[in-house]
Amino acid sequence: MSRVILLVDMNAFFASVHQALDPGLRGKPVIVAGDPARRHGVVLAASYEARAKGVKTGLTVAEARLACPEGIFIKPQHDLYVRFSARILRILHDFTPLVEPFSIDEAFLDVTGCHKLLGSPVEIARRLKARIRQEVGITCSVGIGPNKLLAKMAAELQKPDGLTQLTFEDVPRRLWPLPVRELFGVGPRYEEHLRKLNIHTIGDLANFPVDVLKRRFGAYGEALWFCARGIDHSPVDPGSLKQVKSIGQQITLPRDYRGEEIKVVLWELADRVARRARAGEYAGRTVVLSLKDTRFNWLSRRKSLPFHTSLAGDIYRAAADLLEQHWSPHWPVRLVGLTLSGLTARMPEQLTLFGERERRQRAEQACDAITKRYGEKAIFRAVSLTRAGVFYAGAR
């Protein structure tokens, strides 16, 4: 039986949530953005009324105000968006148990074989859209396809409040003329690489020799070739979010940091990442350091450890090594991120000869217990009391 997959994509989700809660905002240019005073002043979402004025995700608040002076700026409320997302997922589960959240505002549904109970795929999509509009107060675009890839591509073709169905037969006519950047999985970096091969459209990619793509880009080049032809065999996996692959934290700094100041933030990030790993009973083996400079250039480097760990000291030392190897102490930083990946369920560990790791483990577990009972600021490292400390500045 041919599969029937739906991709439900909430339209301008963060902005739509605020419009749903406050009817006075409907039809107005709503812009969800961070606080420019804390250098989080980047647009996270914009209503379609704001988008019509040129506001888009990633603009600074200053750029957004210039493009849309009448815009209504709202600070993000992530807990609120999570609650709305949970409400939408409950509605989706009324249609099928095969629901795979793809992001906070997108989810795949496998409704194969549901036609006798729920109607045709288009009828299912219409009923689903109506329930979300009536019960949650926001609109969504739904894509229908024989696999996840084509469902995702279909949802992108008509926004907002769209409903589009793509079949395999539609691929040459509807997808191949599109710019290759619009193919799911092609980012700006790959777009530039493909352009050098004279690949400008999805059709160019679909008809390019696959062996050349494999030699040039490895397995990912072959995967993109299959995607350009509308081929995708991946299942809808309801348990996808239960498989934690990494734990990370990042922060935009209140001012430009350099050298040793960055290491203070690394300690604070390492403590938080390690605490979350222990709370989930995970240990990781790869530490990833991400930095953004004042010109918004990114640097991301990783280091694999010879063992799995959930100790902040191990994570910090790996991150500090990466910082010293790849970043000049005179180069200013505006954002720091730290991630622990290669996660596995914590297993019994080999004891060390003098018990040093065991003592550190007990100390960090004791800190976990204090933090859980009395809050984040009940106990922290002394370096956080220095001028470079970020997370506990109010405790100074």
C-alpha angles and dihedrals in degrees: 000000000000112000122245112208128180127198113201113200120184111224114241086337104191093044092043091054091058091046090051091053094044113038088192088072095056114114091015131110102263117184122189109204142151128256112282090202089065093039092249088112099133126123111251097177140357131196117241089255088060092043089056086062093053100266114142139165114285098031117127118248089250092054091047092050090050092051095042114020091174092055119130107228119207128182114237119263104194096180088058093051091050091053092050090047090053091051091052092048090054089056092049091052089058087068100043139347089227098088121143116189107221097182137337090286104030136062139171122226127194107210096166109150094012095108095096091055103031106021132242121340090258091050091049090051092050093049091048093050091048093052093049091048094048100040102033102024100231135101129237139191118232126203122197123200145143090256141018094264096055092042089054093047091047092054090054094054097071124034140200110028093352134159116195132167124202127190129188088258090057095058100086093043102040107025108030095066091055122100111268089240088071093062111105108253097029111111128179093274094054091041088060093047092049092048089059087060089052090253107143105149135042087249091056088055094046091053097042117108105270093209090061090051091050092051092047102041106013122222092343091061090055091046091054090050090055090047091053087056092049094250118145127146099178113129128230101259116199091190097053095110092050089067102080109201101176143001119216145164132192136180137194106229122235089233139000112295129202138188115324092015089066090055090060089058090046089058091051093047092045091053092052095044092047092048091052091048092052091046089057092041092242134138125195137202105197125066118200121196118197124188133179121197129211091272090055093251113151129220121186123178132169137203127196118216124216089239141028116260145176095186119118092218092059092048093047095050092051091048093047090051090052091048093052093045099046109023129063114232088229095053111101120232128203100177133033126190131182126191134182111206138166087068125188134172109275111264133189109289131219109254117240122236097248098025097243096139091045091055091049090048092053092046093052092045089053089052089050090055092049093047093048092052102036105023140256095299096050092090133007142145120288091238087070088068091063123093090262094058113114113173097050101034091128091061093062 
